[in-house]
Amino acid sequence: MKLSELARRTEVSPASIKYYLRLGVLTPGQKRNATTAAYTEAHVHRLALITWLRRELDLPLAAIAELTSVIDDETVSNLELMGLCQRLASHPGVADTVGTDAADPPVADTPVTDTRLPSEQPPRGDGDDGDAAVRSALAALEWPDVSPTARTAVAEALTDLAAAGYTVDADTVLLHARALEEIARTNTLPISDDLTRDEIALAVIRGITLHNRLLVSMSGLVHAAMSAQVRRQGG
């Protein structure tokens, strides 16, 4: 397809597409002649990913470029790519600010603030007890421990809860893990290796972002209902 059709199908302006091509986050199309290139479904998938990251997470192009370089690196397994996407979706705002490139200003509909892809952060304070609780729960469930970032995040949450006076241990992790197991299986089943790597990245990032919003809002709904139920029973 020509650039004009690519722009129409993806609802991304030709100016933005050309800008992404210059930055290298979008691979060039196959040259037909000196002025025309042909684009494929791979370009549609890449633009869908870029558009989601820009609109929903407000992710800077510098971070998107790091992600797309990993997607294009076939030595990185799909599982490793999914782990990176999980970190990105969970911590989109954790980044190091650097200066913008004044020599190559962005087009109007793609504002850029250059920051870096979020990296794994060290635990706050002494998270040994929390980490031990998470590891114990994973062992009891016989689940693979494949995401240090997710494990550390749970351990930090346990540490914060304990510091606030809540009683937390491996049973706390087991309770939450079992409650979420069926949801997680349902969410991850469609993400197969039959998808392109851009589709995998988008499915993981979009899924985590939207389902996290649902989980937080559902938590508020359920807690409110349970609080009201207890008071009605007591009254």
Short mmCIF file of N, CA and C in Angstrom, two decimals, residues 97-180:
data_model
loop_
_atom_site.label_atom_id
_atom_site.label_comp_id
_atom_site.label_asym_id
_atom_site.label_seq_id
_atom_site.Cartn_x
_atom_site.Cartn_y
_atom_site.Cartn_z
N THR A 97 14.47 12.24 32.53
CA THR A 97 14.23 13.30 31.55
C THR A 97 15.54 13.77 30.94
N VAL A 98 15.55 13.89 29.62
CA VAL A 98 16.69 14.44 28.91
C VAL A 98 16.18 15.55 28.01
N GLY A 99 17.08 16.31 27.43
CA GLY A 99 16.67 17.43 26.61
C GLY A 99 16.04 17.01 25.30
N THR A 100 15.14 17.82 24.77
CA THR A 100 14.55 17.55 23.47
C THR A 100 15.51 17.97 22.38
N ASP A 101 15.32 17.42 21.20
CA ASP A 101 16.20 17.69 20.07
C ASP A 101 15.61 18.85 19.27
N ALA A 102 16.13 20.04 19.50
CA ALA A 102 15.58 21.22 18.84
C ALA A 102 15.84 21.22 17.35
N ALA A 103 16.84 20.45 16.88
CA ALA A 103 17.17 20.44 15.46
C ALA A 103 16.13 19.68 14.64
N ASP A 104 15.33 18.85 15.28
CA ASP A 104 14.34 18.06 14.56
C ASP A 104 13.02 18.09 15.31
N PRO A 105 12.29 19.21 15.26
CA PRO A 105 11.07 19.34 16.07
C PRO A 105 10.01 18.37 15.62
N PRO A 106 9.15 17.92 16.54
CA PRO A 106 8.08 17.00 16.19
C PRO A 106 6.97 17.68 15.43
N VAL A 107 6.20 16.89 14.70
CA VAL A 107 5.04 17.44 14.03
C VAL A 107 3.98 17.74 15.08
N ALA A 108 2.97 18.51 14.69
CA ALA A 108 2.02 19.04 15.67
C ALA A 108 1.28 17.96 16.44
N ASP A 109 0.93 16.84 15.77
CA ASP A 109 0.11 15.84 16.46
C ASP A 109 0.94 14.77 17.15
N THR A 110 2.27 14.96 17.24
CA THR A 110 3.09 13.99 17.95
C THR A 110 4.09 14.72 18.84
N PRO A 111 3.63 15.41 19.89
CA PRO A 111 4.54 16.11 20.78
C PRO A 111 5.49 15.13 21.46
N VAL A 112 6.73 15.58 21.64
CA VAL A 112 7.75 14.69 22.19
C VAL A 112 8.36 15.29 23.44
N THR A 113 8.47 14.52 24.48
CA THR A 113 9.30 14.86 25.63
C THR A 113 10.22 13.67 25.83
N ASP A 114 11.48 13.84 25.53
CA ASP A 114 12.41 12.72 25.54
C ASP A 114 12.66 12.21 26.94
N THR A 115 12.30 10.97 27.19
CA THR A 115 12.64 10.30 28.43
C THR A 115 13.02 8.88 28.09
N ARG A 116 13.54 8.18 29.08
CA ARG A 116 14.04 6.84 28.83
C ARG A 116 13.03 5.78 29.24
N LEU A 117 13.19 4.59 28.66
CA LEU A 117 12.34 3.47 29.01
C LEU A 117 12.55 3.13 30.47
N PRO A 118 11.46 2.91 31.24
CA PRO A 118 11.63 2.62 32.66
C PRO A 118 12.40 1.34 32.88
N SER A 119 13.30 1.35 33.84
CA SER A 119 14.07 0.16 34.20
C SER A 119 13.60 -0.35 35.54
N GLU A 120 14.06 -1.50 35.90
CA GLU A 120 13.66 -2.07 37.18
C GLU A 120 14.22 -1.22 38.31
N GLN A 121 13.37 -0.95 39.27
CA GLN A 121 13.74 -0.11 40.40
C GLN A 121 14.05 -0.97 41.61
N PRO A 122 15.02 -0.58 42.45
CA PRO A 122 15.31 -1.35 43.66
C PRO A 122 14.18 -1.24 44.66
N PRO A 123 14.01 -2.26 45.51
CA PRO A 123 12.94 -2.21 46.51
C PRO A 123 13.14 -1.05 47.47
N ARG A 124 12.03 -0.52 47.98
CA ARG A 124 12.10 0.54 48.98
C ARG A 124 12.32 -0.10 50.34
N GLY A 125 13.37 0.28 51.02
CA GLY A 125 13.63 -0.23 52.36
C GLY A 125 13.97 -1.70 52.34
N ASP A 126 13.69 -2.39 53.45
CA ASP A 126 14.00 -3.80 53.60
C ASP A 126 12.82 -4.62 53.11
N GLY A 127 12.93 -5.14 51.89
CA GLY A 127 11.84 -5.93 51.35
C GLY A 127 12.09 -7.42 51.43
N ASP A 128 13.04 -7.85 52.27
CA ASP A 128 13.37 -9.27 52.35
C ASP A 128 12.18 -10.12 52.76
N ASP A 129 11.43 -9.68 53.78
CA ASP A 129 10.28 -10.44 54.25
C ASP A 129 9.21 -10.54 53.17
N GLY A 130 8.97 -9.42 52.50
CA GLY A 130 7.98 -9.42 51.43
C GLY A 130 8.39 -10.32 50.29
N ASP A 131 9.66 -10.24 49.91
CA ASP A 131 10.15 -11.07 48.81
C ASP A 131 10.06 -12.55 49.18
N ALA A 132 10.39 -12.87 50.42
CA ALA A 132 10.31 -14.26 50.88
C ALA A 132 8.87 -14.77 50.83
N ALA A 133 7.93 -13.90 51.19
CA ALA A 133 6.52 -14.28 51.15
C ALA A 133 6.06 -14.56 49.73
N VAL A 134 6.51 -13.72 48.79
CA VAL A 134 6.13 -13.92 47.39
C VAL A 134 6.74 -15.21 46.85
N ARG A 135 8.01 -15.43 47.13
CA ARG A 135 8.68 -16.65 46.67
C ARG A 135 8.01 -17.89 47.25
N SER A 136 7.63 -17.82 48.52
CA SER A 136 6.97 -18.94 49.17
C SER A 136 5.62 -19.24 48.51
N ALA A 137 4.88 -18.19 48.20
CA ALA A 137 3.58 -18.37 47.55
C ALA A 137 3.74 -18.96 46.15
N LEU A 138 4.71 -18.47 45.40
CA LEU A 138 4.95 -19.00 44.06
C LEU A 138 5.30 -20.48 44.11
N ALA A 139 6.12 -20.84 45.10
CA ALA A 139 6.50 -22.25 45.26
C ALA A 139 5.28 -23.10 45.61
N ALA A 140 4.43 -22.59 46.49
CA ALA A 140 3.23 -23.34 46.89
C ALA A 140 2.28 -23.53 45.71
N LEU A 141 2.22 -22.53 44.85
CA LEU A 141 1.34 -22.59 43.67
C LEU A 141 1.97 -23.37 42.53
N GLU A 142 3.29 -23.63 42.65
CA GLU A 142 4.06 -24.27 41.59
C GLU A 142 4.02 -23.46 40.30
N TRP A 143 4.09 -22.13 40.48
CA TRP A 143 4.15 -21.23 39.34
C TRP A 143 5.60 -20.85 39.06
N PRO A 144 5.97 -20.66 37.79
CA PRO A 144 7.33 -20.24 37.47
C PRO A 144 7.59 -18.81 37.92
N ASP A 145 8.77 -18.57 38.45
CA ASP A 145 9.17 -17.23 38.90
C ASP A 145 9.94 -16.58 37.76
N VAL A 146 9.21 -15.98 36.81
CA VAL A 146 9.82 -15.48 35.58
C VAL A 146 9.85 -13.96 35.48
N SER A 147 9.28 -13.26 36.46
CA SER A 147 9.23 -11.80 36.39
C SER A 147 9.75 -11.18 37.68
N PRO A 148 11.06 -10.93 37.76
CA PRO A 148 11.61 -10.27 38.95
C PRO A 148 10.95 -8.93 39.23
N THR A 149 10.59 -8.21 38.17
CA THR A 149 9.95 -6.90 38.35
C THR A 149 8.61 -7.03 39.05
N ALA A 150 7.79 -7.96 38.60
CA ALA A 150 6.47 -8.16 39.22
C ALA A 150 6.62 -8.67 40.64
N ARG A 151 7.57 -9.58 40.86
CA ARG A 151 7.78 -10.11 42.20
C ARG A 151 8.22 -9.01 43.16
N THR A 152 9.12 -8.15 42.69
CA THR A 152 9.60 -7.05 43.52
C THR A 152 8.48 -6.07 43.84
N ALA A 153 7.61 -5.81 42.85
CA ALA A 153 6.49 -4.89 43.07
C ALA A 153 5.54 -5.43 44.13
N VAL A 154 5.27 -6.73 44.09
CA VAL A 154 4.40 -7.33 45.11
C VAL A 154 5.07 -7.27 46.47
N ALA A 155 6.37 -7.57 46.52
CA ALA A 155 7.11 -7.52 47.79
C ALA A 155 7.08 -6.12 48.38
N GLU A 156 7.23 -5.10 47.54
CA GLU A 156 7.19 -3.71 48.01
C GLU A 156 5.81 -3.37 48.56
N ALA A 157 4.76 -3.85 47.88
CA ALA A 157 3.40 -3.60 48.36
C ALA A 157 3.18 -4.25 49.72
N LEU A 158 3.70 -5.47 49.90
CA LEU A 158 3.58 -6.15 51.19
C LEU A 158 4.33 -5.38 52.28
N THR A 159 5.52 -4.88 51.93
CA THR A 159 6.31 -4.10 52.89
C THR A 159 5.57 -2.84 53.32
N ASP A 160 4.96 -2.16 52.35
CA ASP A 160 4.20 -0.95 52.66
C ASP A 160 2.99 -1.26 53.54
N LEU A 161 2.31 -2.36 53.25
CA LEU A 161 1.15 -2.76 54.06
C LEU A 161 1.57 -3.09 55.49
N ALA A 162 2.68 -3.82 55.62
CA ALA A 162 3.17 -4.18 56.96
C ALA A 162 3.55 -2.94 57.74
N ALA A 163 4.18 -1.97 57.07
CA ALA A 163 4.58 -0.73 57.73
C ALA A 163 3.37 0.07 58.19
N ALA A 164 2.24 -0.10 57.50
CA ALA A 164 1.01 0.61 57.87
C ALA A 164 0.20 -0.14 58.92
N GLY A 165 0.71 -1.29 59.36
CA GLY A 165 0.05 -2.01 60.44
C GLY A 165 -0.78 -3.21 60.02
N TYR A 166 -0.79 -3.51 58.73
CA TYR A 166 -1.55 -4.67 58.27
C TYR A 166 -0.73 -5.95 58.45
N THR A 167 -1.42 -7.06 58.69
CA THR A 167 -0.75 -8.35 58.80
C THR A 167 -0.71 -8.99 57.41
N VAL A 168 0.49 -9.18 56.90
CA VAL A 168 0.66 -9.75 55.56
C VAL A 168 1.72 -10.85 55.61
N ASP A 169 1.51 -11.87 54.80
CA ASP A 169 2.47 -12.97 54.71
C ASP A 169 2.22 -13.72 53.41
N ALA A 170 2.77 -14.92 53.30
CA ALA A 170 2.60 -15.70 52.08
C ALA A 170 1.13 -16.01 51.81
N ASP A 171 0.34 -16.18 52.87
CA ASP A 171 -1.09 -16.45 52.69
C ASP A 171 -1.80 -15.27 52.03
N THR A 172 -1.32 -14.06 52.31
CA THR A 172 -1.88 -12.87 51.66
C THR A 172 -1.66 -12.94 50.16
N VAL A 173 -0.44 -13.33 49.78
CA VAL A 173 -0.12 -13.46 48.36
C VAL A 173 -0.95 -14.56 47.73
N LEU A 174 -1.08 -15.69 48.41
CA LEU A 174 -1.86 -16.81 47.89
C LEU A 174 -3.32 -16.42 47.67
N LEU A 175 -3.88 -15.68 48.61
CA LEU A 175 -5.28 -15.26 48.50
C LEU A 175 -5.51 -14.43 47.25
N HIS A 176 -4.63 -13.45 47.03
CA HIS A 176 -4.77 -12.58 45.87
C HIS A 176 -4.44 -13.32 44.57
N ALA A 177 -3.42 -14.17 44.61
CA ALA A 177 -3.01 -14.91 43.41
C ALA A 177 -4.13 -15.82 42.93
N ARG A 178 -4.74 -16.54 43.86
CA ARG A 178 -5.81 -17.46 43.48
C ARG A 178 -7.04 -16.72 42.96
N ALA A 179 -7.29 -15.54 43.52
CA ALA A 179 -8.43 -14.75 43.06
C ALA A 179 -8.23 -14.25 41.63
N LEU A 180 -6.96 -14.02 41.27
CA LEU A 180 -6.66 -13.45 39.96
C LEU A 180 -6.28 -14.50 38.92
#
